[in-house]
Amino acid sequence: MLDSTATPLKTLLRRRKPGYSLEAPFYTSPEIFAADMDVIFGHHWLFVGVDPDIPEPGDAMTLNIGKASIFLVRDDDGEVRAFHNVCRHRGAPIVHDYKTTVGNLVCRYHSWTYGLDGKLLAASHMGEDFDASCHGLKPVHVRSLEGLLFVCLADEPPEDFEVMAAKMAPYLAPHDLKNAKVAFEKDIIEPGNWKLTMENNRECYHCAGNHPELTVPLFAYGFGFAPEELDEHERKEAEDYDKLLKASHREWESCGFPSTLMEHLDDMATGFRTERLPLAGDGESHTNDTKAACKKLLGRINDPKHGALHFWTQPNSWHHFMSDHAVVFSVLPLDAERSLLRTKWLVHKDAVEGVDYTIENLTGVWDATNDQDSELVGYCQDGARSPAYEPGPYSPHTEMLVDKFCNWYVNRMTAHLGR
Amino acid sequence: MLDSTATPLKTLLRRRKPGYSLEAPFYTSPEIFAADMDVIFGHHWLFVGVDPDIPEPGDAMTLNIGKASIFLVRDDDGEVRAFHNVCRHRGAPIVHDYKTTVGNLVCRYHSWTYGLDGKLLAASHMGEDFDASCHGLKPVHVRSLEGLLFVCLADEPPEDFEVMAAKMAPYLAPHDLKNAKVAFEKDIIEPGNWKLTMENNRECYHCAGNHPELTVPLFAYGFGFAPEELDEHERKEAEDYDKLLKASHREWESCGFPSTLMEHLDDMATGFRTERLPLAGDGESHTNDTKAACKKLLGRINDPKHGALHFWTQPNSWHHFMSDHAVVFSVLPLDAERSLLRTKWLVHKDAVEGVDYTIENLTGVWDATNDQDSELVGYCQDGARSPAYEPGPYSPHTEMLVDKFCNWYVNRMTAHLGR
Amino acid sequence: MLDSTATPLKTLLRRRKPGYSLEAPFYTSPEIFAADMDVIFGHHWLFVGVDPDIPEPGDAMTLNIGKASIFLVRDDDGEVRAFHNVCRHRGAPIVHDYKTTVGNLVCRYHSWTYGLDGKLLAASHMGEDFDASCHGLKPVHVRSLEGLLFVCLADEPPEDFEVMAAKMAPYLAPHDLKNAKVAFEKDIIEPGNWKLTMENNRECYHCAGNHPELTVPLFAYGFGFAPEELDEHERKEAEDYDKLLKASHREWESCGFPSTLMEHLDDMATGFRTERLPLAGDGESHTNDTKAACKKLLGRINDPKHGALHFWTQPNSWHHFMSDHAVVFSVLPLDAERSLLRTKWLVHKDAVEGVDYTIENLTGVWDATNDQDSELVGYCQDGARSPAYEPGPYSPHTEMLVDKFCNWYVNRMTAHLGR
């Protein structure tokens, strides 16, 4: 009955059994959560927002990554910069609202004033020996990948972000996210460890039983199956799906839309996976009627039947790019047993709400799906708390990407902590 | 001013002073709470409910014992079984509601399906190497003692449950709890350590000052007194009470109702105590007017003036069986400073609400008494938090059973942890 | 990214850099909070209330100091006594309300009864061996300094309280607080470590930007400035202020009102500071219109333009005595990140609400100022949580008293814990 949090983290990492879920302390221990926040969220590239969150110079957005409070701001040259949101005098935050527009950056406590480049411009009464140049805001690494904003809190971020960026840019560019706008965003707090949120996202074994809205435009065969369980009719359907997938990829690629599978989920520090998948029937988008939610299409796409480009990153994001809109998701851990899921729906920046799209139709499927997933994540968290929990086997046909997420996690932790 | 949680648990156990309340960390320390949940609640028989909670095959009831989530279910043969409520795949709970009726046991996450015997019947996509027989639900020991359900989370439960069962069955059988129904149940969260809840229950020194409803049908002399404090009139009353008690026992036993005191509160792993006590005046039951709350009497009892059979178990229950109804109480610790008290009122299964009894009349006395006790338990918890708290002396005349509860606790902890 | 709470407290104390704010764990660590409660709040004199809180024999007031619950009671001789609020039997509190009036002190649990001197007068059923004289309430040291009540939880309080009392009595006596009454009191919970609440109080660098109400009657130059930043006009104003200050002190002292600066913030265990300051313009008091809030003046003061006597004590109080009313503040830490600020407004005991004063006018300035300060304290707590926080430099012209507070804190901790 004694829980196993007393087992050293390195031992737990070393004895992880491939093909099985993690031991309970990985989901429940505050100590391991602290290590996660240090190693995973402190030293890897995290998806945190989109260029359209802060479109104009002076636009700023705050966010918390564990105990770190940071803000992103677009400077006068149109570049995105990121800083720790901590005044160098007494530590007060500089930017208070989630999204705002600033001129200079003025601390409310004693009016210390910084430029958008983080330099300390003014601080009264500090005496003649005070060196303002040593008291600028602390910068945070930030990169835009075709409109997707990633930050890294470490001094020396993983260098393979460039590899991912080079490979992904051609996939993403046609959707032209920089010229989109955030039509709606929503935060929910999932009652589980961030890894359970990610694991839930990395399989669709649970979709048929839990996501009535999402599964309408999805091909069941697109998410894996045990071939020996298929009857003759199903085997035929699976073969048809395979042909459709290949034909779709050929067609899209020939039009300049990279679409084939690229997967580096557990062999890069900046792990990722992408693929453009066809939608079932006449499906155009992730909506309740499977039709495009927005009349204006994104970027240089002119056929609403363009499938859905899926892009996943380790450790904390997934994205769906359809012809008419994109949905981007970031997971921000709150504590060992709670995670913030932040979802943003983007449409063309010139689309007009009420004319080209409605929020209800645009967000219906994923709003419902997120809530369903949140409940499932909570179930697993309940399980992990139980002394009767032990790692269970992943399906080799439908949960292999969950396994790769766990591989990536264990590899990254081990790389930082040593064996 | 530094608290003494730094003192090792074994040292605290070793230096416990008989006749005095426990040192503060036993009531406040999260570490000792964890040890309590392991040793006491993880390795002893716990009262958790009654057969009438799940009368029919497929009826199930969930409950939490510390971090463990379990469920009880009546199988197709009418036997009660208990399992950890944790799917062997990803850990999700199998049964979600407090009480429900099930056919098979199906996990909502990926539809793994178990029989009422816990065997895994179906799990799709798991591949040809998967062995379903290794992935059944984990069982929990469960026993019914004349309708009172006890579970033990340990692999090897204390064997002396059988001793208690053999001794208690003749006392309990006449009330025929298996043919009763739960007329009402109520949970309250007491703001104190579970041991304070138990200690409060194990004396009636506080009754006169705090329980105006409960004390009406109780004889004050039944709960101990300092003989040297009695005046002549009181001494006569005490002698009369003693005669009444003996006469009542003789009468009840001659009719086949075992009634005399049996006490093994600190000399058995499965500690218990029982005695049937007469009620004052014309008292028939624990009600506001001291009359039977239910017209239909329990079991084979046909005289409403049948006293009250008290049955206590270590570590977590007490029960009052009157002629017309029974009240059963289980204590389920939530954390070091909060405890769930679950109370169920039972009447004959054929009794009709509104005709034979009303909920208000049935539950009035103990609903009020529970709330009064909860407040008192909170007082003691407040005291235990104070650096000025030190163990105080128990009354040798009115708190000797509190002392025995503490003896039992210290003995059981020591037996498991070593000296 | 790993936080530094793992650094031993002694190391953190030893490496504290004078002139800079403290390292983050001093504001966030539960372990250091526990040490603060032991060393600072367990072994120093704390301001907790005023004689007018309990004016008559039998009047009692409870309060919590960390985990300690105590109460103050005026005994039949008119003396204030203080006791731990813990029954010597089972630990229940003796006094339940914040303020009440008692005859004897009776525990509700089992009716143990104590006199106002703490002696156990009655306890039934305890047997003939029980020695009541060993079970009196545990006393707490308490002192009244001209109506200001201080307690010390230690067995041996700092002896220099007498030094402070001797020096301060002549300053305080003219306001005759013992013949005042508490017109209003209010508790707020500041979302920060108690040291941040104190640090915020120990400078007015932040006042101009944050306290529009408070700064009306205050001279900006009274709280320090960098001389090199003044223009010619401002230099003239500063010189005028200096002259006014000296002239005011001469005038007040000649009338028997000690007023000049006395500062022992970091060179005594019972650190303190006092000075009477003139108010700007026609200012009489800390009110929205700067006029006296109460028609009846305090004590032997007969001119409403009497400036404001400031009295600060380490570790937890500040006080403003004007001609017409006094405002007293005590800080009671709740946990590492929350502090109770208790504020009491006092006027002459014969003043009549609605006739001589209104609550709204009396409390307006400090009620607003407290709320503003609470928000600022929360900002600093947010900053201290961030891994990017590092100690920042104090202004040598406007934050030297904050530095002295930190000096005092570090010195006292080191004196108790050793180097």
mmCIF file of C-alpha atoms in Angstrom, chain B residues 21-22 27 190-212 214-215 318 369-384 389 392-395 398-399 401-403 405-406, chain C residues 85-96 105-114 120 122-126:
data_model
loop_
_atom_site.group_PDB
_atom_site.id
_atom_site.type_symbol
_atom_site.label_atom_id
_atom_site.label_comp_id
_atom_site.label_asym_id
_atom_site.label_seq_id
_atom_site.Cartn_x
_atom_site.Cartn_y
_atom_site.Cartn_z
ATOM 1 C CA SER B 21 -4.279 11.231 24.564
ATOM 2 C CA LEU B 22 -1.770 10.847 21.754
ATOM 3 C CA TYR B 27 -3.495 13.936 14.583
ATOM 4 C CA GLU B 190 -15.655 15.925 10.027
ATOM 5 C CA PRO B 191 -12.862 18.499 10.324
ATOM 6 C CA GLY B 192 -10.485 16.227 12.189
ATOM 7 C CA ASN B 193 -8.172 13.258 12.071
ATOM 8 C CA TRP B 194 -10.007 9.921 11.935
ATOM 9 C CA LYS B 195 -8.657 8.973 15.367
ATOM 10 C CA LEU B 196 -10.346 11.997 16.916
ATOM 11 C CA THR B 197 -13.616 10.882 15.347
ATOM 12 C CA MET B 198 -13.133 7.446 16.878
ATOM 13 C CA GLU B 199 -12.029 8.777 20.259
ATOM 14 C CA ASN B 200 -15.065 11.017 20.421
ATOM 15 C CA ASN B 201 -17.241 7.980 19.761
ATOM 16 C CA ARG B 202 -15.620 5.914 22.474
ATOM 17 C CA GLU B 203 -16.833 7.970 25.442
ATOM 18 C CA CYS B 204 -20.034 9.629 26.607
ATOM 19 C CA TYR B 205 -18.363 11.940 29.147
ATOM 20 C CA HIS B 206 -19.173 14.708 26.648
ATOM 21 C CA CYS B 207 -22.791 13.629 26.081
ATOM 22 C CA ALA B 208 -24.513 15.505 28.884
ATOM 23 C CA GLY B 209 -23.084 18.814 27.761
ATOM 24 C CA ASN B 210 -23.412 18.334 24.017
ATOM 25 C CA HIS B 211 -26.097 15.839 22.941
ATOM 26 C CA PRO B 212 -29.540 16.976 24.163
ATOM 27 C CA LEU B 214 -29.282 11.520 22.237
ATOM 28 C CA THR B 215 -29.224 11.627 26.020
ATOM 29 C CA TRP B 318 -19.979 1.648 15.388
ATOM 30 C CA THR B 369 -25.686 14.009 17.227
ATOM 31 C CA ASN B 370 -23.326 13.560 14.274
ATOM 32 C CA ASP B 371 -23.247 17.296 13.663
ATOM 33 C CA GLN B 372 -22.566 17.956 17.339
ATOM 34 C CA ASP B 373 -19.764 15.398 17.386
ATOM 35 C CA SER B 374 -18.288 16.812 14.194
ATOM 36 C CA GLU B 375 -17.947 20.195 15.822
ATOM 37 C CA LEU B 376 -16.280 18.664 18.887
ATOM 38 C CA VAL B 377 -13.862 16.715 16.702
ATOM 39 C CA GLY B 378 -12.965 19.986 14.976
ATOM 40 C CA TYR B 379 -12.218 21.536 18.359
ATOM 41 C CA CYS B 380 -9.738 18.780 19.175
ATOM 42 C CA GLN B 381 -8.141 19.100 15.752
ATOM 43 C CA ASP B 382 -7.671 22.821 16.409
ATOM 44 C CA GLY B 383 -6.052 21.932 19.700
ATOM 45 C CA ALA B 384 -3.733 19.363 18.186
ATOM 46 C CA TYR B 389 -1.040 21.083 23.001
ATOM 47 C CA GLY B 392 -4.016 15.229 28.446
ATOM 48 C CA PRO B 393 -5.201 12.641 30.974
ATOM 49 C CA TYR B 394 -8.201 10.441 30.215
ATOM 50 C CA SER B 395 -10.788 10.037 32.934
ATOM 51 C CA THR B 398 -15.464 7.670 31.699
ATOM 52 C CA GLU B 399 -12.723 7.513 29.071
ATOM 53 C CA LEU B 401 -12.534 2.930 26.163
ATOM 54 C CA VAL B 402 -10.870 5.887 24.455
ATOM 55 C CA ASP B 403 -7.695 4.703 26.085
ATOM 56 C CA PHE B 405 -8.791 2.627 21.232
ATOM 57 C CA CYS B 406 -5.397 4.318 21.543
ATOM 58 C CA ASN C 85 -6.431 28.577 23.950
ATOM 59 C CA VAL C 86 -6.080 24.831 24.512
ATOM 60 C CA CYS C 87 -7.871 22.817 27.175
ATOM 61 C CA ARG C 88 -5.448 20.692 29.160
ATOM 62 C CA HIS C 89 -7.780 17.681 28.854
ATOM 63 C CA ARG C 90 -8.406 16.934 25.171
ATOM 64 C CA GLY C 91 -7.110 20.127 23.604
ATOM 65 C CA ALA C 92 -10.376 21.850 22.667
ATOM 66 C CA PRO C 93 -10.349 25.657 22.543
ATOM 67 C CA ILE C 94 -11.657 27.447 25.615
ATOM 68 C CA VAL C 95 -12.752 30.690 23.956
ATOM 69 C CA HIS C 96 -14.427 30.368 20.561
ATOM 70 C CA LEU C 105 -13.440 29.809 31.332
ATOM 71 C CA VAL C 106 -15.402 26.624 30.576
ATOM 72 C CA CYS C 107 -14.382 24.106 27.918
ATOM 73 C CA ARG C 108 -17.417 22.998 25.913
ATOM 74 C CA TYR C 109 -16.186 19.438 25.425
ATOM 75 C CA HIS C 110 -16.234 18.048 28.973
ATOM 76 C CA SER C 111 -16.880 21.211 30.998
ATOM 77 C CA TRP C 112 -13.422 21.572 32.503
ATOM 78 C CA THR C 113 -13.540 24.995 34.174
ATOM 79 C CA TYR C 114 -10.675 27.472 34.641
ATOM 80 C CA LEU C 120 -8.188 24.637 36.765
ATOM 81 C CA ALA C 122 -13.255 21.939 38.203
ATOM 82 C CA ALA C 123 -12.962 18.692 36.218
ATOM 83 C CA SER C 124 -15.369 15.858 36.954
ATOM 84 C CA HIS C 125 -14.789 12.072 36.843
ATOM 85 C CA MET C 126 -10.998 12.476 36.862
#
